[in-house]
Every structure is written in C-alpha cells, then in structure tokens.
Amino acid sequence: MKSLGSMLTVATLLGLSGLAAAATPRTADDTWIGVWGYVIAPPPPGPAPAPFVLPTPPVTPLGTPPAASAPSVPRAFPAPLLENPGNIPVDVTTAEIRNTTVRQLVRVSADGSRLRLRFSNEDSPDPLTLGSVHIGLAAADGAVVAGTDHVVTFDGQSGIVIPASAPALSDPIDLPTKALDRLYISVHVPGALGLRAGRSLFDYVAGPAGDLSGSDTLPGVRLMRVPVLVTLVESQPTAPTSVLVTLGDSITEGAASTANAFRGWPDRLAERLVGHHWAVVNVGISGNRLLRYGAGPSALTRLDRDVLSIPGVKAIILLEGINDIGRGFGTANSTEPVSAEALEAADRQIIARAHEHHIRVIGATLTPYQGASYAAPAGEAAREALNTWIKTSGAFDGVIDFAPAVADPDNPLTYAHAYNDRDHLHPNDAGYKAMADAVDLTVLGK
C-alpha cells in the first residue's frame, strides 16, 4: 500500500526528464472525461464545533441514587425510499464501519473503453486507508456480474493511504462500458469509517469482517448509509464526447427521489442524452447555497474544485439559490440577508469564471416552494425576480424554465400534487422526470 507522500520523492527524481515528458503532446489515448459524480462537502472553515453531550442530571447529596441510564444505541432514521428489489436488510443506524467491505453503486453516462476512479478524503482531517479495491458490472442486490470483476490499483499498488483533505486518482482500468451501465466499486476499509461531514449514499455492506472486495456476492449483505468514497468516475470515450455538469442544491442532487434508482433530473437527462455525445456529471449538494456555506461550500467557493476540474466539461446547468432565499427570508430574525440582486451577481461571477474556460452556462429557473418550511412572501418575491432575470437578462448562454414544468396550473407558486407529495420543495420521481423532459437539448450547444 502506497502513501501519496512517498510519491513526492519520485517526482523530485524526475528532474529534466519530467519536464520533457510534460511537453509531450497528448494523444487520443490520454483523453479522459467525467461520466458520473457525487461530490463531498468539506466542513466550514474554523474550529470544529464541540460534540453535543447530554447534560448530567443533578444529584442531591444524601438523596436517592439516580437510576442507571440505559446503554446508548446508534441513532435510527426513518425507512428510506430505496430501490431494493431483493428486499435485503436495510440498516438505518449510524453504526460504525470498521474492517468491512463496502460496495458503492454508480452509473456511467457515456460509452468508454477504460475507466479511472477519483477517491476523496477531502472532508476529513485524518488520513484514509483503502485496502484492496475492485470494480465490476452491477447485478441485483449488491452482486457483481460474473466475469466482470477488475482489480483497481494506485501506482501499481493494491491500496492507498489518502492524506487528509486530499483526493486520489486510481490507475486506468481496462473495463469497457456502455452509457447507463451500472457498476459496483468494492472497497475493503481496514480501519474505521465514520460519517464525517455526513455526505453518504446507500452502499452494500458485507456482514463478515475482512476483505471481500473480490467476491461476486457479499455474504450477509445489507444496505447502509456509507460516506462517499468515489466522487468521480472518468472514462476514455469511444467517440468525441462533451461533459455537462449540473451544479445546484438538493433538487439537483435528487433529494426525495428513489435512492439507488437514478431518478433525479440529471439522471433522467443523461438517459435522454444517450447517443447525443454528451456525458452528465451531477455535483449537486443538498442544502447548498450560492453565497454562503450551507451543508457544503457555496457554489462560488466550490466552482473550481467541483466543476472546472472535471475533464471534458463544456457546459454547466446552474440551478441554485432557493436555499439562500429560504434561509434569508423564511427564518425568524435571520442574520443571513439576501437579495435577488446579490444572487444575480453571484450567477454573473459563475458565468464569467466558466467563460474563461470556454464553458457554456445554462441558467435554470428556481422551482416553486410555496408551502415549504422556510417559504415566505418576501422570499417568493425574490424567487420571482431572480427567475425573471434568468429568462430575460441575456447573461446566460441558454435558459431552462424548470418552474412551470412542475408547477400547479391553478397556483404556479406551488408544485402540482403529482410532482410533489411531501414537502412542497423537492420533486418526487415523476417531478424530476418532468424537469428533465423540459430541457430542450439544443440549449446545450455542440
């Protein structure tokens, strides 16, 4: 297992030969594009908040001894909306993962001849050890299609220690894939893997301890919320392919859609784009904002890391701002004021920075939110002002009008019931499909 720190010594030994290598023209075999993504959320700057500790009940001298407290149990969450055809057990606790094999599900959005994986430890102050890693085509219930398993290496080694706050790229993997292929990435985590910043997906987890990453099926398999390890899948395309990055908040991430089913609007749009030489990488973060930290760095803060760094990106769909509005207007005595003009200025910044890299930016109107927990009349006015600016300013390279695609025809300030049956903020599976269907594919350009 190799630490990235040891690679620095190798780099210093390259000397002039390294400079000569850097000057060598790239070939078609060196072309990589992003074909799947799910970003992590580093914590805000500054000292970490102190952990919450239950207060100790007062004790009266010479009084009755207090009753013994019950042993603590992991926190449990409500049953999720989850694709689970085999009805395998779902563990909704926050139990610690240690010396265990986890299997992360991804779906690539374009044809490719080889793959490369980007692992992330960017949200942790401690090094992260990955044992053996495998990848293969996904069958049902966490099983790998027989004969498709491939070993993943890092500089020829079977594992890696990723430094704190850093990512790591794997070596190329000779696994041809087709658009919409589902893959399992199996990782043996020899140490403990805590929830860290809380960005997690439902992974398949082996019951027995130890390294089972090369097994076609995982014994005692269960589904658990596991911190994201792979944040980007890259591919060497079999034909010239551009990358579309979807930048936004929970509505872009796909909150309230069926987990592990790929039913968010970026996923549905990827399905429409098959055969059009576009790949889709989703970098939505639930709770994200344009101007301030909100369950992750603001869109302005993370643009370079999460968008401009993706290989092959040619266009961005920007759907962001409803959390700025909700937190600014919908919370009593809010100390986080916002205005439509400030959100417009943030959009202009994103457009200017993307244009420096010859990337088109498509503006998307904010969907309705009347009835949501942080809705307010002043916030609605800001949403409508921002949407009007998106559609009429000419600042964007194209516009997608998501709002009427999911609105109630009789009250466009709220969702049609068929598209939102929960919180008046996040679409359901049908609502996300309606959003994807509202995209005129010509808006992406060529």
Coordinates of C-alpha atoms in Angstrom, one line a residue, residues 1-442:
M1 CA 0.0 0.0 0.0
K2 CA 1.5 3.3 -1.0
S3 CA 1.1 6.7 0.6
L4 CA 0.8 9.7 -1.6
G5 CA 3.6 11.3 0.4
S6 CA 6.1 8.8 -0.9
M7 CA 5.2 9.8 -4.4
L8 CA 6.7 13.3 -3.9
T9 CA 10.2 11.7 -3.7
V10 CA 9.6 10.1 -7.0
A11 CA 8.5 13.4 -8.5
T12 CA 11.7 15.1 -7.4
L13 CA 13.8 12.5 -9.1
L14 CA 12.2 13.0 -12.5
G15 CA 14.2 16.3 -13.0
L16 CA 14.5 17.4 -16.5
S17 CA 13.1 14.2 -17.8
G18 CA 9.8 15.1 -16.1
L19 CA 9.8 18.4 -17.9
A20 CA 10.4 16.7 -21.2
A21 CA 7.5 14.3 -20.5
A22 CA 5.2 17.2 -19.7
A23 CA 6.0 18.7 -23.1
T24 CA 5.0 15.5 -25.0
P25 CA 1.7 16.1 -26.9
R26 CA -1.3 14.3 -25.6
T27 CA -2.8 11.5 -27.7
A28 CA -6.3 10.3 -28.1
D29 CA -5.5 7.6 -25.5
D30 CA -4.8 10.3 -22.9
T31 CA -8.3 11.8 -23.2
W32 CA -10.5 11.4 -20.1
I33 CA -14.0 12.7 -19.4
G34 CA -16.2 12.7 -16.4
V35 CA -19.1 10.3 -16.6
W36 CA -20.5 10.2 -13.1
G37 CA -20.1 12.3 -10.0
Y38 CA -21.2 12.8 -6.4
V39 CA -19.2 15.5 -4.5
I40 CA -18.4 15.6 -0.8
A41 CA -18.8 18.6 1.4
P42 CA -15.8 19.8 3.4
P43 CA -16.8 21.4 6.8
P44 CA -16.8 25.2 7.1
P45 CA -13.5 26.9 7.9
G46 CA -12.6 27.4 11.6
P47 CA -12.6 25.1 14.6
A48 CA -14.8 22.1 14.5
P49 CA -17.9 22.5 16.7
A50 CA -17.8 20.8 20.1
P51 CA -19.7 17.5 20.1
F52 CA -23.1 17.5 21.7
V53 CA -23.1 15.8 25.1
L54 CA -26.3 15.1 27.1
P55 CA -26.3 17.0 30.4
T56 CA -25.8 15.0 33.5
P57 CA -28.8 15.1 35.8
P58 CA -28.2 16.9 39.2
V59 CA -27.5 14.7 42.2
T60 CA -28.9 15.6 45.6
P61 CA -26.4 14.8 48.5
L62 CA -27.7 12.0 50.7
G63 CA -30.6 11.7 48.4
T64 CA -31.8 8.7 46.4
P65 CA -29.2 7.4 44.0
P66 CA -30.2 8.2 40.4
A67 CA -31.4 5.3 38.3
A68 CA -28.8 3.7 36.0
S69 CA -29.0 5.1 32.5
A70 CA -29.8 2.8 29.6
P71 CA -27.0 2.0 27.3
S72 CA -26.7 4.2 24.3
V73 CA -27.8 2.9 20.9
P74 CA -27.0 4.1 17.4
R75 CA -29.4 6.7 16.2
A76 CA -32.0 5.3 13.8
F77 CA -33.6 7.2 10.8
P78 CA -37.0 6.7 9.1
A79 CA -37.2 4.0 6.4
P80 CA -35.9 5.4 3.2
L81 CA -37.4 5.5 -0.3
L82 CA -35.0 3.0 -1.8
E83 CA -34.7 0.7 -4.8
N84 CA -34.2 -2.8 -3.2
P85 CA -35.7 -5.5 -5.5
G86 CA -34.4 -8.3 -3.4
N87 CA -35.7 -6.8 -0.1
I88 CA -32.3 -7.3 1.5
P89 CA -32.0 -5.9 5.1
V90 CA -31.6 -2.1 5.4
D91 CA -29.6 -0.9 8.3
V92 CA -30.7 2.7 9.0
T93 CA -28.5 3.3 12.1
T94 CA -25.2 5.2 12.2
A95 CA -23.2 2.2 13.3
E96 CA -19.5 2.5 12.7
I97 CA -18.0 0.7 9.7
R98 CA -14.7 -1.0 10.5
N99 CA -12.7 -3.7 8.7
T100 CA -15.5 -4.1 6.3
T101 CA -16.1 -4.3 2.6
V102 CA -18.5 -1.7 1.1
R103 CA -19.8 -1.7 -2.4
Q104 CA -20.7 1.7 -3.9
L105 CA -23.1 1.9 -6.9
V106 CA -22.5 4.2 -9.8
R107 CA -24.0 4.6 -13.3
V108 CA -21.8 5.9 -16.2
S109 CA -23.4 8.3 -18.7
A110 CA -21.3 7.6 -21.8
D111 CA -19.6 4.8 -23.7
G112 CA -15.9 4.2 -22.8
S113 CA -13.0 1.9 -23.4
R114 CA -11.3 2.4 -20.0
L115 CA -12.2 3.8 -16.6
R116 CA -10.5 5.8 -13.8
L117 CA -11.8 6.5 -10.3
R118 CA -11.4 9.6 -8.2
F119 CA -11.5 8.8 -4.5
S120 CA -11.9 11.6 -2.0
N121 CA -10.8 12.3 1.6
E122 CA -11.4 16.0 1.2
D123 CA -13.8 16.2 4.1
S124 CA -11.6 14.6 6.7
P125 CA -8.8 15.9 8.8
D126 CA -7.3 12.4 9.1
P127 CA -5.6 10.1 6.5
L128 CA -7.9 7.5 5.0
T129 CA -6.7 4.0 4.3
L130 CA -8.2 2.0 1.5
G131 CA -7.4 -1.7 1.3
S132 CA -8.0 -3.7 -1.9
V133 CA -10.4 -2.1 -4.4
H134 CA -12.3 -3.9 -7.2
I135 CA -14.8 -2.8 -9.9
G136 CA -17.3 -4.7 -12.0
L137 CA -20.7 -4.6 -13.7
A138 CA -23.6 -4.5 -11.2
A139 CA -26.1 -7.3 -10.9
A140 CA -29.0 -7.3 -8.4
D141 CA -28.7 -6.8 -4.7
G142 CA -25.0 -6.0 -4.5
A143 CA -23.8 -8.9 -6.7
V144 CA -21.1 -8.3 -9.4
V145 CA -21.8 -9.8 -12.8
A146 CA -19.6 -12.9 -13.0
G147 CA -16.5 -12.5 -15.1
T148 CA -16.5 -8.6 -15.0
D149 CA -14.5 -8.1 -11.8
H150 CA -11.4 -6.0 -12.2
V151 CA -8.7 -5.1 -9.6
V152 CA -8.2 -1.3 -9.1
T153 CA -4.6 -0.2 -8.4
F154 CA -2.9 3.0 -7.4
D155 CA 0.5 3.5 -9.0
G156 CA 0.5 -0.3 -9.4
Q157 CA -0.3 -0.9 -5.7
S158 CA -3.5 -2.6 -4.4
G159 CA -4.3 0.0 -1.8
I160 CA -3.5 3.6 -0.8
V161 CA -3.4 5.9 2.2
I162 CA -5.1 9.1 1.1
P163 CA -3.8 12.2 3.0
A164 CA -6.2 14.4 5.0
S165 CA -8.2 16.8 2.8
A166 CA -7.0 15.3 -0.4
P167 CA -8.3 13.3 -3.4
A168 CA -6.6 10.4 -5.2
L169 CA -6.9 9.0 -8.7
S170 CA -6.6 5.3 -9.5
D171 CA -4.7 3.8 -12.3
P172 CA -6.6 3.3 -15.6
I173 CA -8.9 0.2 -15.5
D174 CA -9.4 -1.9 -18.7
L175 CA -13.1 -2.2 -18.4
P176 CA -15.2 -1.2 -21.4
T177 CA -18.6 0.3 -20.6
K178 CA -21.8 1.5 -22.3
A179 CA -23.8 4.5 -21.4
L180 CA -26.1 3.8 -18.4
D181 CA -24.1 0.7 -17.3
R182 CA -24.3 0.3 -13.6
L183 CA -21.1 -0.6 -11.7
Y184 CA -20.1 -1.6 -8.3
I185 CA -16.9 -0.3 -6.7
S186 CA -15.9 -2.6 -3.9
V187 CA -13.6 -1.3 -1.2
H188 CA -12.1 -3.0 1.8
V189 CA -11.9 -0.4 4.6
P190 CA -9.5 -1.9 7.1
G191 CA -9.9 0.9 9.7
A192 CA -12.9 2.9 10.9
L193 CA -15.0 4.9 8.5
G194 CA -17.2 7.5 10.4
L195 CA -19.9 9.6 8.9
R196 CA -17.5 12.6 8.8
A197 CA -19.4 15.5 7.1
G198 CA -22.4 13.4 6.5
R199 CA -22.3 13.1 2.7
S200 CA -23.3 9.5 2.2
L201 CA -25.1 7.0 -0.1
F202 CA -26.7 3.7 0.3
D203 CA -24.0 1.1 -0.2
Y204 CA -24.0 -2.6 0.0
V205 CA -22.0 -3.7 3.1
A206 CA -20.7 -7.2 3.8
G207 CA -21.8 -8.9 7.0
P208 CA -18.5 -10.6 7.9
A209 CA -15.4 -8.6 8.6
G210 CA -12.4 -8.6 6.4
D211 CA -11.6 -8.2 2.7
L212 CA -14.4 -9.5 0.4
S213 CA -13.9 -6.9 -2.3
G214 CA -13.2 -9.5 -5.0
S215 CA -16.2 -11.7 -4.2
D216 CA -19.1 -11.7 -6.7
T217 CA -21.6 -11.7 -3.9
L218 CA -21.3 -10.3 -0.4
P219 CA -22.2 -12.7 2.4
G220 CA -24.6 -11.3 4.9
V221 CA -25.1 -8.2 2.7
R222 CA -27.1 -5.3 3.9
L223 CA -27.7 -1.7 2.7
M224 CA -26.3 1.1 4.9
R225 CA -25.6 4.8 4.6
V226 CA -21.9 5.0 4.0
P227 CA -19.7 8.0 3.5
V228 CA -18.9 8.6 -0.2
L229 CA -15.6 7.2 -1.2
V230 CA -15.7 7.6 -5.0
T231 CA -16.7 11.1 -6.1
L232 CA -15.9 10.9 -9.8
V233 CA -15.8 8.2 -12.5
E234 CA -13.7 9.1 -15.5
S235 CA -13.8 7.3 -18.9
Q236 CA -11.8 7.3 -22.1
P237 CA -14.7 7.8 -24.6
T238 CA -15.1 5.7 -27.7
A239 CA -16.3 8.8 -29.6
P240 CA -15.8 12.5 -29.1
T241 CA -18.0 13.3 -26.1
S242 CA -18.6 16.6 -24.2
V243 CA -19.4 16.7 -20.5
L244 CA -22.4 18.6 -18.9
V245 CA -22.1 19.4 -15.2
T246 CA -25.2 20.0 -13.2
L247 CA -24.4 22.5 -10.4
G248 CA -27.0 23.0 -7.7
D249 CA -28.5 22.0 -4.3
S250 CA -30.8 19.2 -3.2
I251 CA -33.1 19.5 -6.1
T252 CA -30.1 18.8 -8.4
E253 CA -28.7 16.1 -6.1
G254 CA -32.0 14.3 -6.3
A255 CA -33.3 14.5 -2.8
A256 CA -36.7 12.8 -2.3
S257 CA -36.2 10.6 -5.3
T258 CA -35.8 6.8 -5.0
A259 CA -32.3 6.1 -3.8
N260 CA -30.1 3.8 -6.0
A261 CA -32.6 4.2 -8.8
F262 CA -31.0 7.1 -10.7
R263 CA -34.3 9.1 -10.9
G264 CA -33.1 12.6 -10.3
W265 CA -33.5 15.1 -13.1
P266 CA -29.7 14.9 -14.1
D267 CA -30.0 11.1 -14.3
R268 CA -33.2 11.4 -16.4
L269 CA -31.5 14.0 -18.6
A270 CA -28.5 11.6 -19.0
E271 CA -30.9 9.0 -20.3
R272 CA -32.2 11.5 -22.9
L273 CA -28.7 12.3 -24.0
V274 CA -27.6 8.8 -24.8
G275 CA -26.4 8.8 -28.4
H276 CA -26.0 12.7 -28.4
H277 CA -22.3 12.6 -27.4
W278 CA -22.9 14.2 -24.0
A279 CA -22.0 12.8 -20.6
V280 CA -23.5 14.1 -17.4
V281 CA -21.8 14.7 -14.0
N282 CA -24.0 15.7 -11.1
V283 CA -22.4 17.9 -8.5
G284 CA -25.5 18.9 -6.5
I285 CA -25.2 19.2 -2.7
S286 CA -28.3 19.1 -0.5
G287 CA -28.6 22.4 1.4
N288 CA -26.1 24.2 -0.9
R289 CA -26.3 27.9 -1.4
L290 CA -24.8 30.5 -3.8
L291 CA -23.4 33.0 -1.3
R292 CA -22.8 31.2 2.0
Y293 CA -21.8 27.8 3.4
G294 CA -24.8 25.6 3.5
A295 CA -24.3 21.9 4.1
G296 CA -21.2 22.4 1.9
P297 CA -19.1 25.2 0.5
S298 CA -21.1 27.8 -1.5
A299 CA -21.3 27.4 -5.3
L300 CA -18.9 30.3 -5.7
T301 CA -16.4 28.6 -3.3
R302 CA -16.6 25.2 -4.9
L303 CA -16.8 26.1 -8.6
D304 CA -13.2 25.3 -9.4
R305 CA -13.0 22.1 -7.4
D306 CA -16.3 20.6 -8.3
V307 CA -16.9 21.9 -11.8
L308 CA -13.9 23.4 -13.6
S309 CA -11.7 20.4 -12.6
I310 CA -13.9 17.8 -14.3
P311 CA -12.2 16.6 -17.5
G312 CA -14.2 17.3 -20.7
V313 CA -16.7 19.8 -19.2
K314 CA -18.2 22.0 -21.9
A315 CA -21.5 23.2 -20.3
I316 CA -23.0 23.8 -16.9
I317 CA -26.7 23.9 -15.9
L318 CA -26.9 26.2 -12.9
L319 CA -29.9 25.7 -10.6
E320 CA -29.1 27.4 -7.3
G321 CA -30.5 30.0 -4.9
I322 CA -33.6 28.6 -3.2
N323 CA -31.7 27.9 0.0
D324 CA -30.2 31.4 0.0
I325 CA -33.8 32.7 -0.3
G326 CA -35.3 30.3 2.3
R327 CA -32.6 31.0 4.9
G328 CA -32.6 34.7 4.2
F329 CA -36.3 35.4 4.3
G330 CA -38.0 32.3 5.8
T331 CA -36.2 32.2 9.2
A332 CA -37.3 34.4 12.0
N333 CA -34.7 37.0 12.9
S334 CA -32.4 35.8 10.1
T335 CA -28.8 37.1 10.2
E336 CA -28.2 35.9 6.7
P337 CA -29.8 38.6 4.5
V338 CA -30.0 38.0 0.7
S339 CA -31.5 39.8 -2.3
A340 CA -32.3 38.9 -5.8
E341 CA -29.6 41.4 -6.9
A342 CA -26.9 39.6 -4.9
L343 CA -28.0 36.2 -6.3
E344 CA -27.8 37.7 -9.8
A345 CA -24.3 39.0 -9.1
A346 CA -23.3 35.5 -8.0
D347 CA -24.6 34.0 -11.2
R348 CA -22.6 36.6 -13.2
Q349 CA -19.5 35.6 -11.3
I350 CA -20.0 31.9 -12.2
I351 CA -20.7 32.8 -15.8
A352 CA -17.5 34.9 -16.1
R353 CA -15.3 32.2 -14.5
A354 CA -16.8 29.5 -16.6
H355 CA -16.4 31.5 -19.8
E356 CA -12.6 31.9 -19.0
H357 CA -12.5 28.1 -19.6
H358 CA -14.8 28.3 -22.7
I359 CA -17.6 26.6 -20.9
R360 CA -21.3 27.5 -21.6
V361 CA -23.5 28.2 -18.6
I362 CA -27.2 27.5 -18.9
G363 CA -29.4 29.2 -16.3
A364 CA -32.4 27.3 -14.8
T365 CA -35.3 28.9 -13.1
L366 CA -36.0 28.1 -9.4
T367 CA -38.9 25.7 -8.9
P368 CA -41.9 26.7 -6.8
Y369 CA -41.7 26.5 -3.0
Q370 CA -44.9 27.8 -1.5
G371 CA -45.8 25.6 1.4
A372 CA -42.2 24.6 2.2
S373 CA -41.0 25.0 5.8
Y374 CA -39.0 28.2 5.0
A375 CA -41.3 29.8 2.5
A376 CA -42.2 33.5 3.0
P377 CA -43.8 36.2 0.8
A378 CA -40.6 38.2 0.7
G379 CA -38.7 35.1 -0.4
E380 CA -41.3 34.4 -3.1
A381 CA -40.8 38.0 -4.4
A382 CA -37.0 37.3 -4.6
R383 CA -37.5 34.0 -6.4
E384 CA -39.8 35.6 -9.0
A385 CA -37.3 38.5 -9.5
L386 CA -34.4 36.1 -9.9
N387 CA -36.4 33.9 -12.4
T388 CA -37.3 36.9 -14.4
W389 CA -33.7 38.0 -14.6
I390 CA -32.6 34.5 -15.6
K391 CA -35.1 34.4 -18.5
T392 CA -34.6 38.0 -19.8
S393 CA -31.2 39.3 -18.9
G394 CA -29.3 37.6 -21.7
A395 CA -26.5 36.8 -19.2
F396 CA -26.7 33.1 -19.8
D397 CA -25.7 31.1 -22.9
G398 CA -29.1 29.4 -22.6
V399 CA -32.1 29.1 -20.3
I400 CA -34.2 26.1 -19.0
D401 CA -37.5 27.1 -17.5
F402 CA -38.0 24.4 -14.9
A403 CA -40.6 26.3 -12.8
P404 CA -43.7 25.9 -15.0
A405 CA -42.7 22.3 -15.8
V406 CA -43.6 21.2 -12.2
A407 CA -46.0 24.0 -11.0
D408 CA -49.6 23.6 -10.2
P409 CA -51.5 25.1 -13.2
D410 CA -54.0 26.6 -10.8
N411 CA -51.4 28.0 -8.5
P412 CA -47.9 28.4 -10.1
L413 CA -46.4 29.3 -6.7
T414 CA -46.6 25.7 -5.6
Y415 CA -46.0 22.2 -7.0
A416 CA -48.5 20.2 -8.9
H417 CA -49.5 17.4 -6.5
A418 CA -48.5 14.7 -8.9
Y419 CA -44.9 16.1 -8.8
N420 CA -44.5 16.7 -5.1
D421 CA -46.4 14.8 -2.4
R422 CA -44.2 15.5 0.6
D423 CA -42.6 18.8 1.4
H424 CA -43.6 21.4 -1.3
L425 CA -39.8 21.8 -2.1
H426 CA -38.4 18.6 -3.6
P427 CA -39.9 16.9 -6.6
N428 CA -40.7 13.2 -6.5
D429 CA -39.6 10.8 -9.2
A430 CA -42.3 12.0 -11.6
G431 CA -41.4 15.6 -10.9
Y432 CA -37.8 15.0 -11.6
K433 CA -38.7 13.3 -14.9
A434 CA -40.9 16.3 -15.8
M435 CA -37.9 18.6 -15.2
A436 CA -35.6 16.5 -17.4
D437 CA -38.3 16.4 -20.2
A438 CA -38.5 20.2 -20.1
V439 CA -34.9 20.5 -21.3
D440 CA -34.6 21.5 -25.0
L441 CA -31.4 19.5 -25.8
T442 CA -30.4 22.2 -28.4

